[in-house]
Amino acid sequence: MALSWQQVVSMATELPEVTESTWWRSPALKVGGKGFARLRTEAEGGLALRCELEEKAALLASGDPAFYTTPHYDGHPYILIDLDRIASEQLREMLDAARWLAAPAKPRGRRESTR
């Protein structure tokens, strides 16, 4: 089932201090003022989501059609996600990890204390 931007926002804003905002003139998610996800308005569409470079390489190597990249994102810690092809639970986990990577120290501490 395809996920909408509003469903992505709903999942992400369940996490501490995540807000819906804009980034590069497109809808985005931020934590502590730092962006970690944005809905791409470019021709390829998709969701640009922060991740570790190693995870990006593994996701691309997996052959899963939900994950892709463009030359613009080469060398950058962002994976592109086709919202028509990703399972909601997988995206929920990836949003949590992306938020963690982008979060300043204070929101990071909150994640540890809530586990």
PDB file of C-alpha atoms in Angstrom:
ATOM      1  CA  MET A   1       0.000   0.000   0.000  1.00  0.00           C
ATOM      2  CA  ALA A   2       1.304   3.434  -0.914  1.00  0.00           C
ATOM      3  CA  LEU A   3       2.097   5.785   1.946  1.00  0.00           C
ATOM      4  CA  SER A   4       1.111   9.434   1.764  1.00  0.00           C
ATOM      5  CA  TRP A   5       3.145  12.352   3.046  1.00  0.00           C
ATOM      6  CA  GLN A   6       0.574  12.828   5.818  1.00  0.00           C
ATOM      7  CA  GLN A   7       1.115   9.233   6.956  1.00  0.00           C
ATOM      8  CA  VAL A   8       4.883   9.837   7.019  1.00  0.00           C
ATOM      9  CA  VAL A   9       4.341  13.006   9.063  1.00  0.00           C
ATOM     10  CA  SER A  10       2.035  11.159  11.450  1.00  0.00           C
ATOM     11  CA  MET A  11       4.652   8.440  12.064  1.00  0.00           C
ATOM     12  CA  ALA A  12       7.508  10.892  12.474  1.00  0.00           C
ATOM     13  CA  THR A  13       5.752  13.319  14.793  1.00  0.00           C
ATOM     14  CA  GLU A  14       5.193  10.494  17.280  1.00  0.00           C
ATOM     15  CA  LEU A  15       8.954  10.766  17.896  1.00  0.00           C
ATOM     16  CA  PRO A  16      10.267  13.323  20.424  1.00  0.00           C
ATOM     17  CA  GLU A  17      10.633  16.903  19.187  1.00  0.00           C
ATOM     18  CA  VAL A  18       9.930  16.146  15.513  1.00  0.00           C
ATOM     19  CA  THR A  19       8.136  18.901  13.638  1.00  0.00           C
ATOM     20  CA  GLU A  20       6.744  19.283  10.163  1.00  0.00           C
ATOM     21  CA  SER A  21       8.444  22.109   8.313  1.00  0.00           C
ATOM     22  CA  THR A  22       9.932  22.981   4.931  1.00  0.00           C
ATOM     23  CA  TRP A  23      13.415  22.419   3.619  1.00  0.00           C
ATOM     24  CA  TRP A  24      14.690  23.374   0.187  1.00  0.00           C
ATOM     25  CA  ARG A  25      11.187  24.740  -0.488  1.00  0.00           C
ATOM     26  CA  SER A  26       9.555  21.349  -0.024  1.00  0.00           C
ATOM     27  CA  PRO A  27       7.692  19.618   2.827  1.00  0.00           C
ATOM     28  CA  ALA A  28      10.099  18.306   5.431  1.00  0.00           C
ATOM     29  CA  LEU A  29      10.611  16.845   8.882  1.00  0.00           C
ATOM     30  CA  LYS A  30      13.012  18.366  11.377  1.00  0.00           C
ATOM     31  CA  VAL A  31      14.295  17.720  14.862  1.00  0.00           C
ATOM     32  CA  GLY A  32      15.840  20.564  16.815  1.00  0.00           C
ATOM     33  CA  GLY A  33      15.682  22.672  13.657  1.00  0.00           C
ATOM     34  CA  LYS A  34      17.711  20.143  11.639  1.00  0.00           C
ATOM     35  CA  GLY A  35      16.184  18.434   8.642  1.00  0.00           C
ATOM     36  CA  PHE A  36      16.272  14.672   8.351  1.00  0.00           C
ATOM     37  CA  ALA A  37      13.579  13.952   5.743  1.00  0.00           C
ATOM     38  CA  ARG A  38      12.008  15.821   2.872  1.00  0.00           C
ATOM     39  CA  LEU A  39       9.371  15.049   0.295  1.00  0.00           C
ATOM     40  CA  ARG A  40      11.068  15.503  -3.039  1.00  0.00           C
ATOM     41  CA  THR A  41       9.313  17.601  -5.652  1.00  0.00           C
ATOM     42  CA  GLU A  42      11.855  16.683  -8.316  1.00  0.00           C
ATOM     43  CA  ALA A  43      10.800  14.523 -11.284  1.00  0.00           C
ATOM     44  CA  GLU A  44      11.836  11.264  -9.580  1.00  0.00           C
ATOM     45  CA  GLY A  45       9.812  12.136  -6.484  1.00  0.00           C
ATOM     46  CA  GLY A  46      10.204  10.050  -3.353  1.00  0.00           C
ATOM     47  CA  LEU A  47      11.294  10.737   0.173  1.00  0.00           C
ATOM     48  CA  ALA A  48      14.885  11.778   0.897  1.00  0.00           C
ATOM     49  CA  LEU A  49      15.763  10.309   4.289  1.00  0.00           C
ATOM     50  CA  ARG A  50      18.949  10.695   6.313  1.00  0.00           C
ATOM     51  CA  CYS A  51      20.905   7.488   6.923  1.00  0.00           C
ATOM     52  CA  GLU A  52      24.410   6.190   7.480  1.00  0.00           C
ATOM     53  CA  LEU A  53      26.424   5.831   4.267  1.00  0.00           C
ATOM     54  CA  GLU A  54      26.958   2.139   5.031  1.00  0.00           C
ATOM     55  CA  GLU A  55      23.217   1.597   5.395  1.00  0.00           C
ATOM     56  CA  LYS A  56      22.604   3.448   2.134  1.00  0.00           C
ATOM     57  CA  ALA A  57      25.044   1.173   0.328  1.00  0.00           C
ATOM     58  CA  ALA A  58      23.430  -1.936   1.816  1.00  0.00           C
ATOM     59  CA  LEU A  59      19.901  -0.802   0.930  1.00  0.00           C
ATOM     60  CA  LEU A  60      20.902  -0.065  -2.656  1.00  0.00           C
ATOM     61  CA  ALA A  61      22.769  -3.375  -2.938  1.00  0.00           C
ATOM     62  CA  SER A  62      19.718  -5.272  -1.667  1.00  0.00           C
ATOM     63  CA  GLY A  63      17.890  -4.700  -4.937  1.00  0.00           C
ATOM     64  CA  ASP A  64      14.726  -3.671  -3.061  1.00  0.00           C
ATOM     65  CA  PRO A  65      12.840  -1.386  -5.498  1.00  0.00           C
ATOM     66  CA  ALA A  66      11.730   0.842  -2.584  1.00  0.00           C
ATOM     67  CA  PHE A  67      15.254   2.311  -2.397  1.00  0.00           C
ATOM     68  CA  TYR A  68      17.121   4.318  -4.987  1.00  0.00           C
ATOM     69  CA  THR A  69      19.416   7.281  -5.421  1.00  0.00           C
ATOM     70  CA  THR A  70      20.332   9.926  -7.978  1.00  0.00           C
ATOM     71  CA  PRO A  71      23.750  11.387  -8.825  1.00  0.00           C
ATOM     72  CA  HIS A  72      22.888  14.447  -6.703  1.00  0.00           C
ATOM     73  CA  TYR A  73      22.880  12.262  -3.581  1.00  0.00           C
ATOM     74  CA  ASP A  74      26.108  10.373  -4.365  1.00  0.00           C
ATOM     75  CA  GLY A  75      28.402  10.602  -1.357  1.00  0.00           C
ATOM     76  CA  HIS A  76      25.671  12.065   0.834  1.00  0.00           C
ATOM     77  CA  PRO A  77      24.044  10.256   3.773  1.00  0.00           C
ATOM     78  CA  TYR A  78      20.539  10.228   2.268  1.00  0.00           C
ATOM     79  CA  ILE A  79      18.588   7.356   0.734  1.00  0.00           C
ATOM     80  CA  LEU A  80      15.650   7.977  -1.588  1.00  0.00           C
ATOM     81  CA  ILE A  81      12.518   5.995  -0.823  1.00  0.00           C
ATOM     82  CA  ASP A  82       9.585   5.180  -3.074  1.00  0.00           C
ATOM     83  CA  LEU A  83       6.579   5.606  -0.779  1.00  0.00           C
ATOM     84  CA  ASP A  84       4.549   3.321  -3.045  1.00  0.00           C
ATOM     85  CA  ARG A  85       6.883   0.402  -2.275  1.00  0.00           C
ATOM     86  CA  ILE A  86       8.002   0.606   1.345  1.00  0.00           C
ATOM     87  CA  ALA A  87       6.255  -1.105   4.245  1.00  0.00           C
ATOM     88  CA  SER A  88       5.045   1.278   6.943  1.00  0.00           C
ATOM     89  CA  GLU A  89       6.851  -0.557   9.761  1.00  0.00           C
ATOM     90  CA  GLN A  90      10.156  -0.444   7.890  1.00  0.00           C
ATOM     91  CA  LEU A  91       9.721   3.270   7.243  1.00  0.00           C
ATOM     92  CA  ARG A  92       8.810   3.864  10.902  1.00  0.00           C
ATOM     93  CA  GLU A  93      12.133   2.281  11.964  1.00  0.00           C
ATOM     94  CA  MET A  94      14.044   4.268   9.358  1.00  0.00           C
ATOM     95  CA  LEU A  95      12.431   7.538  10.467  1.00  0.00           C
ATOM     96  CA  ASP A  96      13.509   6.836  14.045  1.00  0.00           C
ATOM     97  CA  ALA A  97      17.086   6.166  12.936  1.00  0.00           C
ATOM     98  CA  ALA A  98      17.145   9.277  10.721  1.00  0.00           C
ATOM     99  CA  ARG A  99      15.815  11.441  13.535  1.00  0.00           C
ATOM    100  CA  TRP A 100      18.502  10.060  15.824  1.00  0.00           C
ATOM    101  CA  LEU A 101      21.261  10.942  13.335  1.00  0.00           C
ATOM    102  CA  ALA A 102      20.043  14.521  12.921  1.00  0.00           C
ATOM    103  CA  ALA A 103      19.054  15.268  16.514  1.00  0.00           C
ATOM    104  CA  PRO A 104      21.036  17.601  18.728  1.00  0.00           C
ATOM    105  CA  ALA A 105      22.253  16.077  22.016  1.00  0.00           C
ATOM    106  CA  LYS A 106      19.155  16.947  24.097  1.00  0.00           C
ATOM    107  CA  PRO A 107      16.598  15.087  21.923  1.00  0.00           C
ATOM    108  CA  ARG A 108      19.048  12.210  21.556  1.00  0.00           C
ATOM    109  CA  GLY A 109      19.134  11.823  25.332  1.00  0.00           C
ATOM    110  CA  ARG A 110      15.347  11.603  25.372  1.00  0.00           C
ATOM    111  CA  ARG A 111      15.427   8.624  23.055  1.00  0.00           C
ATOM    112  CA  GLU A 112      17.736   6.747  25.389  1.00  0.00           C
ATOM    113  CA  SER A 113      15.611   7.515  28.434  1.00  0.00           C
ATOM    114  CA  THR A 114      12.375   6.347  26.759  1.00  0.00           C
ATOM    115  CA  ARG A 115      13.699   2.905  25.913  1.00  0.00           C
TER     116      ARG A 115
END
